[in-house]
Coordinates of N, CA, C and O in Angstrom, one line a residue:
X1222 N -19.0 15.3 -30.3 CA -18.1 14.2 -30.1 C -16.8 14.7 -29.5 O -16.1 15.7 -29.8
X1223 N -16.5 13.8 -28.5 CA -15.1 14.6 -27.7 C -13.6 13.8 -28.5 O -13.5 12.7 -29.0
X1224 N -12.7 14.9 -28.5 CA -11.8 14.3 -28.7 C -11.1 13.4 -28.1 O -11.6 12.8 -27.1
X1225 N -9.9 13.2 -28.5 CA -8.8 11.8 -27.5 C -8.6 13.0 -26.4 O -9.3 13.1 -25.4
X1226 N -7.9 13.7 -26.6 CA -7.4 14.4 -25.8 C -8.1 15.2 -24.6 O -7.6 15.4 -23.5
X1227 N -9.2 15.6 -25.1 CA -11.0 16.0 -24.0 C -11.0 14.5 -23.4 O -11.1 14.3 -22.2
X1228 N -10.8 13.6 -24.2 CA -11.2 12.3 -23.0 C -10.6 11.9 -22.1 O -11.1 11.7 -20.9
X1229 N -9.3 11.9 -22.5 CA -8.1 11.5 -21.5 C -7.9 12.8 -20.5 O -7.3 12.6 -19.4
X1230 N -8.2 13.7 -20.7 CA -7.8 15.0 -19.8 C -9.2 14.7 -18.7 O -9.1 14.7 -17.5
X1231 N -10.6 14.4 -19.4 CA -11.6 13.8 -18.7 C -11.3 13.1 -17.8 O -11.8 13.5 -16.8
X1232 N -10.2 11.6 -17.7 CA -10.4 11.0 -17.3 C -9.3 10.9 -16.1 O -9.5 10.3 -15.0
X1233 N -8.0 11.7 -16.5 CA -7.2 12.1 -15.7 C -8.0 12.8 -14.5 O -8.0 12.5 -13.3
X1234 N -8.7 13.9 -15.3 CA -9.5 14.9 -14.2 C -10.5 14.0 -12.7 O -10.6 14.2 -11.5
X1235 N -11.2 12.8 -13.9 CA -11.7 12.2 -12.8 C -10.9 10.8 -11.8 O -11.4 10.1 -10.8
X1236 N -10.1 10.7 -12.4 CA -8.7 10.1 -11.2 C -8.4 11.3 -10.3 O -8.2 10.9 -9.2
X1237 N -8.3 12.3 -10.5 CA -7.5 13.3 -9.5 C -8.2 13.4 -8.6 O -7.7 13.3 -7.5
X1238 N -9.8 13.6 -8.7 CA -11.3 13.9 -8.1 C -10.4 12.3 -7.0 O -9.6 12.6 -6.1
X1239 N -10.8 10.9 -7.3 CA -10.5 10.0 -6.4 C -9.2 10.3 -6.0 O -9.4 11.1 -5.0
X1240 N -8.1 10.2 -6.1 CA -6.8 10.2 -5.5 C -7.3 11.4 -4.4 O -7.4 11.2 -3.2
X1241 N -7.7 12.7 -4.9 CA -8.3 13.5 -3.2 C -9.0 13.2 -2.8 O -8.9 13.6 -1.6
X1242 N -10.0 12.4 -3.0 CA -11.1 12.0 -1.9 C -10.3 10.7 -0.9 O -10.3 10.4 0.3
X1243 N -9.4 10.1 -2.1 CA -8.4 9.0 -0.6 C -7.4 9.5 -0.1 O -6.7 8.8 0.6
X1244 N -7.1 10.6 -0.3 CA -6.1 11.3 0.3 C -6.5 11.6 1.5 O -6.0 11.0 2.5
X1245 N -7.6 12.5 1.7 CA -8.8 13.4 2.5 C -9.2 11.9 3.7 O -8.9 11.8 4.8
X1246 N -9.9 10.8 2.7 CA -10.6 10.0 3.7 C -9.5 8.8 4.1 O -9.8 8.3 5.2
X1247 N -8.2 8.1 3.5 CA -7.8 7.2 3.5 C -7.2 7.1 5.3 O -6.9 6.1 6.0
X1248 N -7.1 8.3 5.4 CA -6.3 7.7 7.5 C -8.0 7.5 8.2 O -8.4 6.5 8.7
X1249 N -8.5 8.2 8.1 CA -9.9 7.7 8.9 C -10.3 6.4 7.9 O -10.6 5.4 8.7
X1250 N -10.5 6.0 6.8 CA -10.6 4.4 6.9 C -9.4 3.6 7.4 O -9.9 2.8 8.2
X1251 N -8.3 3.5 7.2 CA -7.6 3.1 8.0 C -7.6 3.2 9.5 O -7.3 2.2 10.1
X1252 N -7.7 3.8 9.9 CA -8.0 4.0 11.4 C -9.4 3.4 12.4 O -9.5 2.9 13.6
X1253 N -10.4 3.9 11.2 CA -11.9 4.0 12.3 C -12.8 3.2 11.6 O -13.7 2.8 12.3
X1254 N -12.9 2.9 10.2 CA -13.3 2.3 9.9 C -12.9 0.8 9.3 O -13.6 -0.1 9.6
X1255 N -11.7 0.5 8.4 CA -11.1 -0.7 8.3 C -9.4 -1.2 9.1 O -8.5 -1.8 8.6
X1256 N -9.4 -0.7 10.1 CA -8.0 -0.9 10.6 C -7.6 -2.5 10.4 O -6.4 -2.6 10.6
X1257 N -8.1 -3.4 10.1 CA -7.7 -4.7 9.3 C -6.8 -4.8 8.1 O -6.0 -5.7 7.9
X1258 N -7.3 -3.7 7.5 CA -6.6 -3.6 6.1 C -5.8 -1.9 6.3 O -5.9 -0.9 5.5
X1259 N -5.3 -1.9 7.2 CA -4.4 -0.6 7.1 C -3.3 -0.3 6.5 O -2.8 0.8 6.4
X1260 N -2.9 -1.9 5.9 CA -1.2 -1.6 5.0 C -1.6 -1.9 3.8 O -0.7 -1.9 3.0
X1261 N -2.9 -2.2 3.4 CA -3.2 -1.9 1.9 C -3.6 -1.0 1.6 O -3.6 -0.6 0.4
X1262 N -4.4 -0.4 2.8 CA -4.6 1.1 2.4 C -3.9 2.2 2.4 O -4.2 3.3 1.8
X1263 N -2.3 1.9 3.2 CA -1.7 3.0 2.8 C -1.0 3.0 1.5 O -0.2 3.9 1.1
X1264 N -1.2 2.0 0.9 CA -0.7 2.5 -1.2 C -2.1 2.6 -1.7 O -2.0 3.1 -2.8
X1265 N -3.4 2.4 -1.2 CA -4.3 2.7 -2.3 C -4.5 3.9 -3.2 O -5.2 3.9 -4.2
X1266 N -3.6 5.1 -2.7 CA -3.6 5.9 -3.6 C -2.2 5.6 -5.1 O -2.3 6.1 -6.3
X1267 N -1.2 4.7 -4.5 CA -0.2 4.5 -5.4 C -0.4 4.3 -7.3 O 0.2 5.0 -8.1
X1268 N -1.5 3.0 -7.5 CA -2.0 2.7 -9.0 C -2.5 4.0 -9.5 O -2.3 4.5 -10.6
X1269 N -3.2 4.5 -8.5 CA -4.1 5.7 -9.1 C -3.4 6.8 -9.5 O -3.8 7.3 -10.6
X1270 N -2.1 7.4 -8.7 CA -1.2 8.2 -9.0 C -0.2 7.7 -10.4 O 0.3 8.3 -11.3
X1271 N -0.3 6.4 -10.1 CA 0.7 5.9 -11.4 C 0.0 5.6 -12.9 O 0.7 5.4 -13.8
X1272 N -1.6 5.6 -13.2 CA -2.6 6.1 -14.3 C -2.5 7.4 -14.1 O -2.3 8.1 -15.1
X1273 N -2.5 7.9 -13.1 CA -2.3 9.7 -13.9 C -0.8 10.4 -14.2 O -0.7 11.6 -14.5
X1274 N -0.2 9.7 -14.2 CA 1.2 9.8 -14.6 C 1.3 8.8 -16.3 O 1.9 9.0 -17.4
X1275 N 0.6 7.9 -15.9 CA 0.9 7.2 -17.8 C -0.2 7.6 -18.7 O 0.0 7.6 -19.9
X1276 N -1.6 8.1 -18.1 CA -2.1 8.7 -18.8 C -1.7 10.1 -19.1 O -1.8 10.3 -20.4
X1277 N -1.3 11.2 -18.5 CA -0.6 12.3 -18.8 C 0.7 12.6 -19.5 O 1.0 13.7 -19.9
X1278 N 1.6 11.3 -19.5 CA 2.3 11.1 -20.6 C 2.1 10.8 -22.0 O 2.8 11.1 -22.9
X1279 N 1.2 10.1 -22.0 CA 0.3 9.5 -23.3 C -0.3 10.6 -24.3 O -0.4 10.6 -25.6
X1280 N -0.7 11.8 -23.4 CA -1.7 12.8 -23.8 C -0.7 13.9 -23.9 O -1.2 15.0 -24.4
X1281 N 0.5 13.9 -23.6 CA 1.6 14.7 -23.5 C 1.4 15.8 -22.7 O 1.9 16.9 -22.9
X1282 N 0.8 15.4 -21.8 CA 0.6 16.4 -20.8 C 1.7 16.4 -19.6 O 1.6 17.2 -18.7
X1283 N 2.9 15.4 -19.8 CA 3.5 16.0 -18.3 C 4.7 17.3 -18.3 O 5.3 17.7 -19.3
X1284 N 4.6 17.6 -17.0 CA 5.2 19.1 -16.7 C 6.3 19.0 -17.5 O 6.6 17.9 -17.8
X1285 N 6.9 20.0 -18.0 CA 8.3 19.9 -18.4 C 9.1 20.8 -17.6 O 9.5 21.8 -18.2
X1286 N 9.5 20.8 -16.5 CA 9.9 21.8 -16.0 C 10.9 21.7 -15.1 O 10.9 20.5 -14.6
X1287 N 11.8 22.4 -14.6 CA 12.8 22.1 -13.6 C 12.8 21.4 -12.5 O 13.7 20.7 -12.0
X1288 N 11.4 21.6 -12.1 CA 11.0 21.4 -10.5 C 10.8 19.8 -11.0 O 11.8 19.1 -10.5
X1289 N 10.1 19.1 -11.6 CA 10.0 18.0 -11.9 C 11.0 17.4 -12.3 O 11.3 16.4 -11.6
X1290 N 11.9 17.8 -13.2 CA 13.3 17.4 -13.7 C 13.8 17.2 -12.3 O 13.8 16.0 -12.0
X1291 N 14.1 18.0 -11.5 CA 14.0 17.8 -10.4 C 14.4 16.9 -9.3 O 15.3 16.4 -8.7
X1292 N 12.9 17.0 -9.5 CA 12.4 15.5 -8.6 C 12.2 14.8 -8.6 O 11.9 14.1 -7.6
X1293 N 12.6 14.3 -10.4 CA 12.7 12.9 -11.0 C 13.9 12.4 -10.4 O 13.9 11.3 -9.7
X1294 N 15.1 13.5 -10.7 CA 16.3 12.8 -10.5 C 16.7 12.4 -9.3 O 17.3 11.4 -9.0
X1295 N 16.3 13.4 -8.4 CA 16.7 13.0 -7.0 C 16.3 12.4 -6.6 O 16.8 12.2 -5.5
X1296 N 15.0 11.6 -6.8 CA 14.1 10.8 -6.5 C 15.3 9.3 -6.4 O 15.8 8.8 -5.4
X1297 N 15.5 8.9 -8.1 CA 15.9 7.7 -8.4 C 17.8 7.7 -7.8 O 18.4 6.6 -7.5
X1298 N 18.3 9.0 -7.8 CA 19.6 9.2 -7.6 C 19.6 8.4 -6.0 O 20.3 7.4 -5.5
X1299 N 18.6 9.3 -5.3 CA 18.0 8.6 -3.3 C 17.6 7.4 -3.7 O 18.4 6.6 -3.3
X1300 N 16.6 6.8 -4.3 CA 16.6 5.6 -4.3 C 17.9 4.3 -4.7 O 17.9 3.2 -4.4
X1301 N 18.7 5.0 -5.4 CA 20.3 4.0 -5.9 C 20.9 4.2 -4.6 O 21.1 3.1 -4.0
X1302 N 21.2 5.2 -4.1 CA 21.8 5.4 -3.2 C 21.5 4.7 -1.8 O 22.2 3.9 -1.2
X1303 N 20.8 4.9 -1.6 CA 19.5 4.0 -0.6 C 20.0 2.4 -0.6 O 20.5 1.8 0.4
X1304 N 19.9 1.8 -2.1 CA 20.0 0.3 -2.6 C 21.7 0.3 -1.9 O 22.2 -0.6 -1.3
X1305 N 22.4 1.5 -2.2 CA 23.4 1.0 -2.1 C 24.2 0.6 -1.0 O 25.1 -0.2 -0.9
X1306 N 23.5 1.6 0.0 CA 23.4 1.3 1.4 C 23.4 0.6 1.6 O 24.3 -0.3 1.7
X1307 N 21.9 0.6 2.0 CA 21.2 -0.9 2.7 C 21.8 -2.4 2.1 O 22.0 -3.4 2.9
X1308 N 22.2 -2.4 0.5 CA 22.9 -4.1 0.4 C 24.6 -4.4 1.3 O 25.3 -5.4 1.4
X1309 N 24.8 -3.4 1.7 CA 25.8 -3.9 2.9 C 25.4 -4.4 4.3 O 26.2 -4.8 5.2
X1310 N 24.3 -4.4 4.4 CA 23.7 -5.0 5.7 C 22.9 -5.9 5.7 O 22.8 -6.8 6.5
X1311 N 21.8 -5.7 4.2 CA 20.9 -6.4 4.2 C 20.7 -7.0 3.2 O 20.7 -6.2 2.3
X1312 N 20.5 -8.3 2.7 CA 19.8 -8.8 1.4 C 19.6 -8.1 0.0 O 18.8 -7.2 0.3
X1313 N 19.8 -8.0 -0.7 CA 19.1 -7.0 -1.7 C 18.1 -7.1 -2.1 O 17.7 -6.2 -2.8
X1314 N 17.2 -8.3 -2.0 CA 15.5 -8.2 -2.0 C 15.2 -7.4 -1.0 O 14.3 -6.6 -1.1
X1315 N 16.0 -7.6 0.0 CA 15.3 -6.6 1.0 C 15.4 -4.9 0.7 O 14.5 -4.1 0.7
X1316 N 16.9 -4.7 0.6 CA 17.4 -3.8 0.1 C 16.6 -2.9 -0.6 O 16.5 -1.7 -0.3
X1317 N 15.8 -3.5 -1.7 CA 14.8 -2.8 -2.9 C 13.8 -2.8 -1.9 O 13.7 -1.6 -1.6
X1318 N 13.1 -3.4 -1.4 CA 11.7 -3.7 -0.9 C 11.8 -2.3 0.0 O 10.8 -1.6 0.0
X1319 N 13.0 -2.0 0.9 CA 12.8 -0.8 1.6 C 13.5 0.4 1.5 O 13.9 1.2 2.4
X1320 N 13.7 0.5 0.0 CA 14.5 2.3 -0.5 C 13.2 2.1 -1.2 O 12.4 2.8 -0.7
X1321 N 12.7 1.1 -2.3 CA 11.5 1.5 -2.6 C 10.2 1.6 -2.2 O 9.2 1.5 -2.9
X1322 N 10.2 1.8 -0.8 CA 9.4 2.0 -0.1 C 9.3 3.5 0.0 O 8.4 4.2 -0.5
X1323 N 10.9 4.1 0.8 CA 11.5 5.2 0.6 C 11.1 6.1 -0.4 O 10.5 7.2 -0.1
X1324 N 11.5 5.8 -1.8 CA 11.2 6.4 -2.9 C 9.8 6.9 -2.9 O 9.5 8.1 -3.1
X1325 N 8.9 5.6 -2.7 CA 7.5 5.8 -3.3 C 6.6 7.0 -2.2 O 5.7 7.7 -2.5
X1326 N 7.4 6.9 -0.9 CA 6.9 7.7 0.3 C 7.2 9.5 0.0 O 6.5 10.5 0.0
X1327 N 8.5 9.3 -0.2 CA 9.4 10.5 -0.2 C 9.2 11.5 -1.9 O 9.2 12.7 -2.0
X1328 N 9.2 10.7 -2.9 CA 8.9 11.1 -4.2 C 8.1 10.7 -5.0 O 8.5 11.1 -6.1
X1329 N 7.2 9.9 -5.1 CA 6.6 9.0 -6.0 C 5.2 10.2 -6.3 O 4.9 10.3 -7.5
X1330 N 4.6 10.8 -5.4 CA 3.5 11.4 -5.9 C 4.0 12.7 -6.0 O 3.4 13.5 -6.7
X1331 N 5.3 13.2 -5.3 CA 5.6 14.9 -6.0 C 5.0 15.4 -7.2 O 4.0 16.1 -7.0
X1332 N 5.3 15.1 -8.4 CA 5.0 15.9 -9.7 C 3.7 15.7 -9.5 O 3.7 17.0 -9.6
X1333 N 2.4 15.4 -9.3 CA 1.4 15.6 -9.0 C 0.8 17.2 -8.9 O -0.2 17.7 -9.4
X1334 N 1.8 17.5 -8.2 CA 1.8 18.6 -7.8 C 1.7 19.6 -9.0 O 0.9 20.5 -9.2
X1335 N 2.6 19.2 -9.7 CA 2.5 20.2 -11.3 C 2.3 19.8 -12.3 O 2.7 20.4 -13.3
X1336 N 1.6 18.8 -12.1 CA 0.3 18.6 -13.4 C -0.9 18.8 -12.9 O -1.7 19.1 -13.8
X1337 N -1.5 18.9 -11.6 CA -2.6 19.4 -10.9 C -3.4 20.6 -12.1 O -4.5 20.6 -12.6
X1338 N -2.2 21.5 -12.1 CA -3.0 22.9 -13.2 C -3.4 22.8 -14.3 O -4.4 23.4 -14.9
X1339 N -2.2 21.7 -14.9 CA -3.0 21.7 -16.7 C -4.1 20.7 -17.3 O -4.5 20.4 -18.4
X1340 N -4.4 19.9 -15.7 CA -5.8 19.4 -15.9 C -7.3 19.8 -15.2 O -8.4 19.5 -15.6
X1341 N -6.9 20.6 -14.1 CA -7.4 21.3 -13.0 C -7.7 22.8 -14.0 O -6.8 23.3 -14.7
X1342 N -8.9 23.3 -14.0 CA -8.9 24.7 -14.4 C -9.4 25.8 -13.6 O -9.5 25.4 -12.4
X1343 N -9.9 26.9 -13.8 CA -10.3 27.2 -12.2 C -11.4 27.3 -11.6 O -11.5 28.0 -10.6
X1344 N -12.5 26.6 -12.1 CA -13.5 26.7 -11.2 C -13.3 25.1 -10.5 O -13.7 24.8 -9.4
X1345 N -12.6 24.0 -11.5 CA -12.4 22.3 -10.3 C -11.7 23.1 -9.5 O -12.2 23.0 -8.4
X1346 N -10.7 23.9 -9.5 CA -9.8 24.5 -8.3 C -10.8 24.9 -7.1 O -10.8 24.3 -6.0
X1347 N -11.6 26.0 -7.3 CA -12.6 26.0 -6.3 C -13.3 25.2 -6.4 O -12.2 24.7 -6.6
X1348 N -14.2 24.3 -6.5 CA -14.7 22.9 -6.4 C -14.1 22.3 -5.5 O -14.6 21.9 -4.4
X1349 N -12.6 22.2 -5.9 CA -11.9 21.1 -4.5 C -11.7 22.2 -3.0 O -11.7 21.8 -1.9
X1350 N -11.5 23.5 -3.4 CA -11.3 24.3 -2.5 C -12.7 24.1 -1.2 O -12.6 24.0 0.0
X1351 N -13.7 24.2 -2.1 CA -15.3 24.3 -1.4 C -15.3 22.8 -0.5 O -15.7 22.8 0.7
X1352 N -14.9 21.6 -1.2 CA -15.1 20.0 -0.8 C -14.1 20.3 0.4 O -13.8 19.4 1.2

C-alpha cells in the first residue's frame, strides 16, 4: 500500500511527464496541426503547472531556497509594478489582463525548475533525457 506522500509525489511525477510532452509538442500543435485553437493552446500548459505547484505544496515539497524566494518576489514586485504602469494609460481591467499576462509568461512556470529534482530521480532524469 502506497503512502499519501508516494501518491502525490506519483502524481506530481506524472503531471511533469504531460507538462513536457506539451512543452516539446504544444508549438507544432499550435502551428501544423490545430492552428484554430492557438491562443488556448498557448496556456495549456498553465493549470497543469499550477496542480504541480498546489500539489507540491500540500506534500511539502516546494523548494525552499533563495532562487525561488527569488522569483517569487520579483515575479509579483514586476507584476505590481507593471499594474502600475499600465493603469495610467489604460483601464485597469485591462491593466491586470496584460501584466498578468506578463507575469504568467516571464515567471509563472520558473520554480519548476527546482522542484523538477525532488520529484524527478535519476533514472526519470534519463528517461526524459532519452524522449
Amino acid at each position: 500500500m502506497m503512502t499519501e506522500e508516494a501518491a502525490t509525489i506519483r502524481r506530481i511525477r506524472w503531471l511533469f511527464w504531460l507538462y513536457l510532452v506539451l512543452l516539446v509538442s504544444e508549438g507544432a500543435l499550435r502551428k501544423w496541426v490545430a492552428p484554430s485553437l492557438s491562443n488556448p493552446l498557448l496556456i495549456i500548459r498553465d493549470p497543469i503547472a499550477l496542480l504541480i505547484y498546489l500539489l507540491a505544496l500540500r506534500a511539502g515539497l516546494w523548494p525552499r531556497n533563495v532562487f525561488v524566494t527569488s522569483i517569487v518576489i520579483l515575479g509579483f514586485v514586476s507584476w505590481f509594478v507593471a499594474i502600475f504602469v499600465l493603469q495610467r494609460f489604460l483601464p485597469l481591467s485591462r491593466a491586470l489582463m496584460i501584466s498578468g499576462y506578463g507575469f504568467r509568461s516571464d515567471f509563472f512556470h520558473l520554480p519548476l525548475i527546482f522542484l523538477f529534482p525532488k520529484i524527478f530521480g535519476q533514472e526519470e532524469v534519463r528517461r526524459v533525457g532519452w524522449w
